[in-house]
Tab-separated table of C-alpha atoms and ligand atoms in Angstrom:
chain	number	residue	atom	x	y	z
A	4	MET	CA	38.874	-294.112	50.277
A	5	ASN	CA	36.625	-294.449	53.399
A	6	LEU	CA	34.933	-290.794	53.435
A	7	HIS	CA	32.852	-292.050	57.074
A	8	GLU	CA	36.200	-292.636	58.699
A	9	LEU	CA	37.842	-288.868	57.453
A	10	ASN	CA	34.518	-287.201	58.543
A	11	LYS	CA	34.766	-289.335	61.908
A	12	ILE	CA	38.263	-288.024	62.386
A	13	ALA	CA	37.409	-283.732	60.976
A	14	ASN	CA	34.652	-284.351	63.806
A	15	GLN	CA	36.463	-285.611	66.357
A	16	MET	CA	39.500	-282.870	66.056
A	17	THR	CA	36.696	-279.790	66.090
A	18	ALA	CA	34.275	-281.484	68.614
A	19	THR	CA	32.831	-278.456	70.374
A	20	GLY	CA	35.232	-277.971	73.711
A	21	THR	CA	38.414	-278.623	71.953
A	22	GLY	CA	40.699	-277.515	69.331
A	23	ILE	CA	43.906	-277.724	67.356
A	24	LEU	CA	47.337	-276.949	68.415
A	25	ALA	CA	49.170	-275.779	65.546
A	26	ALA	CA	53.112	-276.372	66.378
A	27	ASP	CA	54.351	-277.015	62.858
A	28	GLU	CA	56.165	-273.799	62.787
A	29	SER	CA	59.358	-274.462	60.030
A	30	SER	CA	62.871	-274.207	61.037
A	31	GLY	CA	63.166	-270.790	60.126
A	32	THR	CA	59.746	-269.585	61.489
A	33	ILE	CA	60.426	-271.448	65.351
A	34	GLN	CA	63.503	-269.280	65.502
A	35	LYS	CA	61.509	-266.664	65.160
A	36	ARG	CA	59.209	-267.156	68.104
A	37	PHE	CA	62.556	-268.574	70.272
A	38	ASP	CA	63.780	-265.011	69.299
A	39	ALA	CA	61.250	-263.758	71.438
A	40	ILE	CA	62.979	-265.285	74.875
A	41	ASN	CA	66.782	-265.164	73.400
A	42	LEU	CA	67.047	-269.066	72.454
A	43	THR	CA	68.919	-270.416	69.941
A	44	SER	CA	66.703	-272.854	67.950
A	45	THR	CA	68.300	-276.664	68.177
A	46	ALA	CA	66.627	-279.448	67.296
A	47	ASP	CA	66.778	-280.497	71.327
A	48	LYS	CA	65.302	-277.546	72.070
A	49	ARG	CA	62.385	-277.434	69.846
A	50	ARG	CA	61.501	-281.338	71.000
A	51	ASP	CA	61.828	-280.013	74.768
A	52	TRP	CA	59.426	-277.304	73.938
A	53	ARG	CA	56.584	-279.345	72.138
A	54	GLU	CA	57.314	-281.939	74.338
A	55	MET	CA	56.489	-279.848	77.225
A	56	LEU	CA	53.311	-278.839	75.382
A	57	PHE	CA	52.363	-282.764	74.750
A	58	ARG	CA	52.517	-283.540	78.215
A	59	THR	CA	50.313	-281.083	79.479
A	60	GLU	CA	47.799	-282.627	81.394
A	61	PRO	CA	44.914	-282.347	81.561
A	62	ALA	CA	45.013	-279.570	79.489
A	63	MET	CA	45.756	-281.941	76.325
A	64	SER	CA	43.142	-284.404	76.766
A	65	ASN	CA	40.486	-281.879	77.910
A	66	TYR	CA	40.967	-279.149	74.937
A	67	ILE	CA	43.303	-280.027	72.061
A	68	GLY	CA	41.173	-282.682	69.626
A	69	GLY	CA	44.564	-282.533	67.095
A	70	VAL	CA	48.087	-281.234	66.918
A	71	ILE	CA	49.814	-280.161	63.055
A	72	LEU	CA	53.377	-280.931	63.530
A	73	PHE	CA	56.202	-280.545	61.404
A	74	ASP	CA	57.934	-283.103	59.565
A	75	GLU	CA	60.851	-282.847	62.225
A	76	THR	CA	58.366	-283.310	65.320
A	77	LEU	CA	56.553	-286.519	63.870
A	78	ARG	CA	60.080	-288.497	63.833
A	79	GLN	CA	61.328	-287.155	67.169
A	80	SER	CA	61.180	-289.101	70.396
A	81	SER	CA	61.350	-287.929	73.968
A	82	ASP	CA	63.923	-288.275	76.498
A	83	ASP	CA	62.399	-291.487	77.680
A	84	GLY	CA	62.647	-292.820	73.577
A	85	THR	CA	58.412	-292.552	73.897
A	86	LYS	CA	57.750	-291.043	70.540
A	87	LEU	CA	55.941	-287.649	70.365
A	88	VAL	CA	53.433	-288.461	68.479
A	89	GLU	CA	52.364	-291.271	70.796
A	90	LEU	CA	52.212	-288.748	73.579
A	91	ILE	CA	49.439	-286.744	70.885
A	92	ASN	CA	48.173	-290.269	70.524
A	93	ALA	CA	47.576	-290.843	74.507
A	94	ALA	CA	46.421	-287.627	75.208
A	95	GLY	CA	43.678	-288.301	72.442
A	96	ALA	CA	43.988	-285.916	70.191
A	97	VAL	CA	45.107	-286.843	66.475
A	98	PRO	CA	48.300	-285.950	65.290
A	99	GLY	CA	48.828	-284.594	62.041
A	100	ILE	CA	51.627	-282.706	59.399
A	101	LYS	CA	51.936	-279.920	57.499
A	102	VAL	CA	53.026	-280.901	54.160
A	103	ASP	CA	53.595	-277.790	52.340
A	104	ALA	CA	56.800	-276.550	51.172
A	105	GLY	CA	56.097	-272.534	51.627
A	106	ALA	CA	55.006	-269.420	49.412
A	107	GLN	CA	57.226	-268.833	46.847
A	108	ASN	CA	57.335	-265.469	44.569
A	109	MET	CA	54.751	-266.143	41.892
A	110	ALA	CA	56.124	-265.383	38.200
A	111	GLY	CA	54.662	-262.200	36.589
A	112	PHE	CA	52.931	-260.979	40.154
A	113	GLY	CA	55.358	-258.822	41.614
A	114	GLY	CA	56.240	-260.503	44.950
A	115	GLU	CA	52.430	-262.144	45.199
A	116	LYS	CA	52.865	-265.714	46.211
A	117	VAL	CA	52.157	-269.486	45.522
A	118	THR	CA	52.546	-272.332	47.780
A	119	ALA	CA	54.539	-274.862	46.644
A	120	GLY	CA	54.743	-278.971	47.581
A	121	LEU	CA	53.096	-280.817	45.610
A	122	ASP	CA	55.737	-282.581	43.453
A	123	GLY	CA	56.312	-285.708	45.107
A	124	LEU	CA	53.548	-285.281	47.789
A	125	ARG	CA	51.591	-288.360	46.698
A	126	GLU	CA	54.426	-290.660	47.952
A	127	ARG	CA	55.054	-288.381	51.021
A	128	MET	CA	51.386	-289.042	52.025
A	129	ALA	CA	51.737	-292.684	52.508
A	130	GLU	CA	55.085	-292.399	54.454
A	131	TYR	CA	53.476	-289.858	56.895
A	132	TYR	CA	50.317	-291.812	56.782
A	133	GLU	CA	52.868	-294.762	58.474
A	134	LEU	CA	54.452	-292.217	60.948
A	135	GLY	CA	50.893	-292.012	62.740
A	136	ALA	CA	49.416	-288.746	60.556
A	137	ARG	CA	45.749	-288.886	60.147
A	138	PHE	CA	45.427	-285.281	58.697
A	139	ALA	CA	47.553	-282.529	57.243
A	140	LYS	CA	47.795	-278.962	56.461
A	141	TRP	CA	48.649	-277.144	53.246
A	142	ARG	CA	48.735	-272.839	54.020
A	143	ALA	CA	48.106	-270.608	50.918
A	144	VAL	CA	48.943	-266.763	51.816
A	145	ILE	CA	46.694	-264.121	50.225
A	146	GLU	CA	47.609	-261.036	50.523
A	147	ILE	CA	45.714	-257.439	50.446
A	148	ASP	CA	46.686	-254.131	49.113
A	149	GLN	CA	45.442	-251.512	46.789
A	150	GLN	CA	46.243	-254.154	43.553
A	151	ARG	CA	46.613	-257.325	45.490
A	152	PRO	CA	45.325	-259.958	45.676
A	153	SER	CA	45.045	-260.557	41.590
A	154	SER	CA	42.463	-263.119	40.700
A	155	ALA	CA	45.204	-265.142	38.829
A	156	CYS	CA	47.018	-265.698	42.943
A	157	VAL	CA	43.911	-266.457	44.467
A	158	THR	CA	43.154	-269.358	41.472
A	159	ALA	CA	46.320	-270.441	41.791
A	160	ASN	CA	46.486	-271.119	45.768
A	161	ASN	CA	42.988	-272.362	45.804
A	162	HIS	CA	44.240	-274.815	42.175
A	163	ALA	CA	47.026	-276.085	44.852
A	164	LEU	CA	45.138	-276.443	48.029
A	165	ALA	CA	42.295	-278.653	46.128
A	166	ARG	CA	45.172	-281.165	44.264
A	167	TYR	CA	46.530	-281.171	47.882
A	168	ALA	CA	43.564	-282.122	49.359
A	169	ALA	CA	42.527	-285.016	46.643
A	170	ILE	CA	45.795	-286.500	47.495
A	171	CYS	CA	45.399	-286.329	51.138
A	172	GLN	CA	42.084	-288.285	50.869
A	173	GLU	CA	43.330	-290.730	48.447
A	174	ALA	CA	45.424	-291.482	51.569
A	175	GLN	CA	43.082	-291.723	54.168
A	176	ILE	CA	44.505	-288.324	55.274
A	177	VAL	CA	41.922	-285.368	56.689
A	178	PRO	CA	43.129	-282.575	54.567
A	179	ILE	CA	42.832	-279.110	56.395
A	180	VAL	CA	42.564	-276.555	53.920
A	181	GLU	CA	44.048	-273.141	54.668
A	182	PRO	CA	43.618	-269.820	52.625
A	183	GLU	CA	45.078	-267.312	54.619
A	184	VAL	CA	44.071	-263.376	54.034
A	185	LEU	CA	46.658	-261.977	55.381
A	186	MET	CA	45.854	-259.092	58.360
A	187	ASP	CA	49.132	-257.176	57.368
A	188	GLY	CA	48.219	-253.586	56.388
A	189	ASP	CA	45.651	-250.835	56.745
A	190	HIS	CA	42.596	-252.101	54.873
A	191	CYS	CA	39.523	-251.909	56.735
A	192	ALA	CA	37.359	-254.913	58.005
A	193	ASN	CA	34.856	-254.431	54.966
A	194	ARG	CA	37.711	-255.405	52.351
A	195	CYS	CA	38.926	-258.053	54.066
A	196	SER	CA	34.943	-259.225	54.027
A	197	GLU	CA	35.198	-258.693	50.037
A	198	VAL	CA	38.587	-260.314	49.900
A	199	THR	CA	38.109	-263.421	51.936
A	200	MET	CA	34.383	-263.761	50.274
A	201	ALA	CA	35.760	-264.484	46.891
A	202	THR	CA	39.033	-266.412	48.193
A	203	LEU	CA	36.741	-268.641	49.911
A	204	LYS	CA	33.649	-269.227	46.898
A	205	SER	CA	36.986	-269.565	44.400
A	206	LEU	CA	38.351	-272.354	47.015
A	207	PHE	CA	35.051	-274.445	47.132
A	208	THR	CA	34.585	-274.406	43.039
A	209	GLU	CA	38.255	-275.971	43.052
A	210	LEU	CA	37.957	-278.387	45.335
A	211	HIS	CA	34.525	-279.515	43.892
A	212	ASN	CA	36.088	-279.728	40.494
A	213	GLN	CA	39.269	-281.620	41.971
A	214	GLY	CA	36.605	-284.262	43.242
A	215	VAL	CA	37.376	-283.273	46.706
A	216	GLU	CA	34.665	-284.786	49.387
A	217	LEU	CA	33.462	-281.843	51.403
A	218	GLU	CA	32.431	-284.288	54.812
A	219	GLY	CA	36.167	-284.890	55.069
A	220	VAL	CA	38.059	-281.480	54.888
A	221	ILE	CA	38.642	-279.098	57.816
A	222	LEU	CA	38.679	-275.470	56.455
A	223	LYS	CA	41.060	-273.504	58.473
A	224	PRO	CA	40.300	-269.429	57.358
A	225	ASN	CA	41.285	-266.274	59.243
A	226	MET	CA	38.342	-264.238	60.503
A	227	ILE	CA	37.284	-260.656	59.384
A	228	VAL	CA	39.554	-258.397	61.092
A	229	SER	CA	40.577	-254.878	60.139
A	230	GLY	CA	44.018	-254.577	58.953
A	231	LYS	CA	47.105	-254.339	61.670
A	232	LYS	CA	47.447	-250.452	60.493
A	233	CYS	CA	43.740	-249.634	59.773
A	234	SER	CA	43.164	-246.654	61.789
A	235	SER	CA	39.604	-248.085	62.434
A	236	GLN	CA	39.426	-251.640	64.432
A	237	ALA	CA	36.616	-253.465	64.175
A	238	CYS	CA	35.170	-254.452	67.693
A	239	VAL	CA	34.490	-258.417	68.598
A	240	GLU	CA	31.171	-257.732	67.635
A	241	GLU	CA	31.791	-256.482	64.352
A	242	VAL	CA	34.507	-259.085	63.697
A	243	ALA	CA	31.864	-262.078	64.586
A	244	GLU	CA	29.041	-260.868	62.769
A	245	LYS	CA	31.217	-260.185	59.298
A	246	THR	CA	33.330	-263.453	59.950
A	247	VAL	CA	29.676	-265.495	60.250
A	248	ALA	CA	28.068	-263.509	57.697
A	249	VAL	CA	31.079	-264.569	55.043
A	250	LEU	CA	31.231	-267.928	56.313
A	251	LYS	CA	27.673	-268.491	55.803
A	252	ALA	CA	27.584	-267.385	51.947
A	253	SER	CA	30.528	-269.404	51.147
A	254	VAL	CA	31.156	-272.796	53.243
A	255	PRO	CA	28.919	-275.389	52.395
A	256	ALA	CA	27.243	-276.992	55.690
A	257	ALA	CA	28.577	-280.357	54.594
A	258	VAL	CA	32.186	-279.610	55.694
A	259	PRO	CA	32.024	-280.774	58.988
A	260	GLY	CA	34.812	-277.919	60.689
A	261	ILE	CA	36.243	-274.632	60.945
A	262	ALA	CA	39.228	-274.220	62.679
A	263	PHE	CA	40.611	-270.628	62.603
A	264	LEU	CA	43.963	-269.313	62.395
A	265	SER	CA	44.846	-266.733	64.502
A	266	GLY	CA	47.491	-265.247	61.969
A	267	GLY	CA	48.862	-262.385	64.213
A	268	GLN	CA	45.973	-261.315	66.484
A	269	SER	CA	46.675	-261.266	70.205
A	270	ASP	CA	46.012	-264.183	72.013
A	271	ILE	CA	42.949	-262.607	74.027
A	272	ASP	CA	41.363	-261.036	70.751
A	273	ALA	CA	41.108	-264.621	68.989
A	274	THR	CA	39.638	-265.900	72.037
A	275	ALA	CA	37.235	-263.158	72.224
A	276	HIS	CA	36.358	-263.559	68.339
A	277	LEU	CA	35.896	-267.466	68.307
A	278	ASN	CA	33.747	-267.131	71.687
A	279	ALA	CA	31.662	-264.279	70.542
A	280	MET	CA	30.986	-266.390	67.070
A	281	ASN	CA	29.913	-269.699	69.303
A	282	ALA	CA	27.769	-267.622	71.772
A	283	GLY	CA	25.997	-265.575	69.077
A	284	TYR	CA	25.138	-267.329	66.167
A	285	ASP	CA	23.610	-270.972	65.323
A	286	LEU	CA	26.013	-272.337	63.189
A	287	PRO	CA	26.334	-275.290	60.803
A	288	TRP	CA	29.510	-276.410	61.299
A	289	ASN	CA	31.544	-277.381	64.412
A	290	VAL	CA	33.915	-273.736	64.594
A	291	THR	CA	36.961	-274.023	66.864
A	292	PHE	CA	40.067	-273.110	67.042
A	293	SER	CA	43.800	-274.083	65.087
A	294	TYR	CA	45.904	-271.688	66.882
A	295	GLY	CA	49.673	-270.935	66.670
A	296	ARG	CA	50.467	-268.042	67.775
A	297	ALA	CA	47.766	-267.256	69.889
A	298	LEU	CA	47.905	-270.566	71.946
A	299	GLN	CA	51.711	-270.344	72.160
A	300	ALA	CA	52.854	-267.379	73.043
A	301	ALA	CA	52.301	-266.930	76.887
A	302	PRO	CA	53.684	-270.598	77.380
A	303	LEU	CA	56.853	-270.567	75.691
A	304	ALA	CA	57.362	-266.533	77.865
A	305	ALA	CA	56.417	-268.380	80.840
A	306	TRP	CA	58.723	-271.825	79.614
A	307	ASN	CA	61.694	-268.918	79.012
A	308	GLY	CA	63.926	-272.245	77.758
A	309	ASN	CA	63.415	-274.375	80.891
A	310	ASP	CA	60.572	-273.700	82.652
A	311	THR	CA	58.521	-276.848	82.806
A	312	ALA	CA	55.659	-275.820	85.200
A	313	ALA	CA	55.194	-272.320	84.278
A	314	GLY	CA	54.868	-273.305	80.600
A	315	GLN	CA	52.449	-275.934	81.496
A	316	ALA	CA	50.585	-273.799	83.462
A	317	ALA	CA	50.477	-270.795	81.242
A	318	PHE	CA	49.075	-273.628	78.316
A	319	ALA	CA	46.666	-274.893	80.055
A	320	HIS	CA	45.240	-271.620	80.645
A	321	ARG	CA	45.005	-270.843	77.107
A	322	ALA	CA	44.071	-273.859	76.328
A	323	LYS	CA	41.181	-274.034	78.638
A	324	MET	CA	40.087	-270.497	77.747
A	325	ASN	CA	39.563	-271.731	74.198
A	326	GLY	CA	37.701	-274.811	74.734
A	327	LEU	CA	35.275	-272.368	76.615
A	328	ALA	CA	35.100	-269.945	73.868
A	329	THR	CA	34.293	-272.838	71.343
A	330	LYS	CA	30.746	-273.079	73.571
A	331	GLY	CA	30.682	-269.459	73.880
A	332	GLU	CA	31.366	-269.669	77.578
A	333	TRP	CA	34.540	-267.836	77.680
A	334	ASN	CA	33.859	-264.192	79.507
A	335	MET	CA	37.305	-261.801	80.213
A	336	SER	CA	37.196	-262.240	84.068
A	337	LEU	CA	38.285	-265.837	83.372
A	338	GLU	CA	41.681	-264.665	82.493
A	339	GLY	CA	42.641	-263.726	85.871
B	6	13P	P1	48.845	-268.489	63.973
B	6	13P	O1	47.714	-268.997	64.811
B	6	13P	O2	50.052	-268.487	64.364
B	6	13P	O3	48.307	-267.620	62.657
B	6	13P	O4	49.419	-270.054	63.342
B	6	13P	C1	48.749	-271.009	62.695
B	6	13P	C2	48.640	-272.125	61.119
B	6	13P	O5	48.810	-273.001	61.334
B	6	13P	C3	49.468	-270.734	60.257
B	6	13P	O6	49.885	-271.642	59.392
C-alpha cells in the first residue's frame, strides 16, 4: 500500500471548495428516484441522467472532487463512445465505486440490518482498480428506536466496514466508510447524538483492530439531527454544534476528510448545516458533502427525463451552493 498516495487522493476528494457527488444508487433505488418524474428506469435512461450530470461544466470541475458510481455506470459509455469514467477524470474529479451488496436482515435481531458484500471483495477490488476506480464506498445502516440499535448490530456493521476498508487499502483504493445512523423515527437530536457517538467510537476501534491506516480513509457520517417525526426539530445552529461535538470526541485528526451524507434532509437544510459547521468551528479535518438526494433532487425534477439544459443549471446551482458551504460562505440569499 502506498499510504502517501491514498492520503493525497482522500485530500483531493474533500479539498475545501469541493465535495463528492453520490450517484451510486442501485437499480432498485434509482427507480424510486425516477418515480418522482414518472420515468421508467432503463440502462439508457440511467446513463443519460448521469452523463448529463458529469458533463455539467464548469460546476463539475469547480465543485466536485469525487463521484461515487454503481457497478453498471463504471462500465458504461456515453453516446459518443466516451467512457463515463473518462468524463469524470476530465473534470478533474476522482471516480469511485459502491462495493457493498446492501443491508440484509441480521439473524436473531428482529429486523436490524447488517451490510453484506465481503465475499469475493478482494477479487472484485482488483477489477475495479483496472476499470478506473480510485476510491470505494460501503454503507452500514443503524436504526434508532426504543430498543435499537443493539450493540451486536453496531459491532457487526463496524467490523464489516473495517474489513472492507483493509481490503480497499490493500488494493490501493481509498475507502469511504459510511456508518449511517438513520433519521427515521421520532427520537430527539440528543438520542441521535448518543447513538452516533457510540457508533463512531466503535468504528474507530474496529478500524484500528483491522490495521486500517486512518490517513487513507474518508469518513461519511450522518449529521446530528432530530428524527423526522420528532415534534421538536433541532435548528441549524444546534445541528452544527451537536455534530461538531460528536465528531471531535470520536474521530481522530489523522482522518483527512469527513464528507456527510444527506440522508433525507432537504437540499437547503443539508447545505445550511454544512455551512454552519465550516463557518463557526475550527475543524481538524476537511469537512464537506457526499450528497446523493440533496444534490440530485432539484436537477432530477428540472431534467424531467430529457431537459439537459435545465437539469445542468439546477445541478450547477446546488453544487456551487454546497461548494460555498465547505468554506462557510453560503447564505440563504444566494439561493435566489
Ligand atoms: P444521500 O445523500 O441521499 O443520503 O445519499 C448518500 C449516499 O451515498 C448514501 O449511501
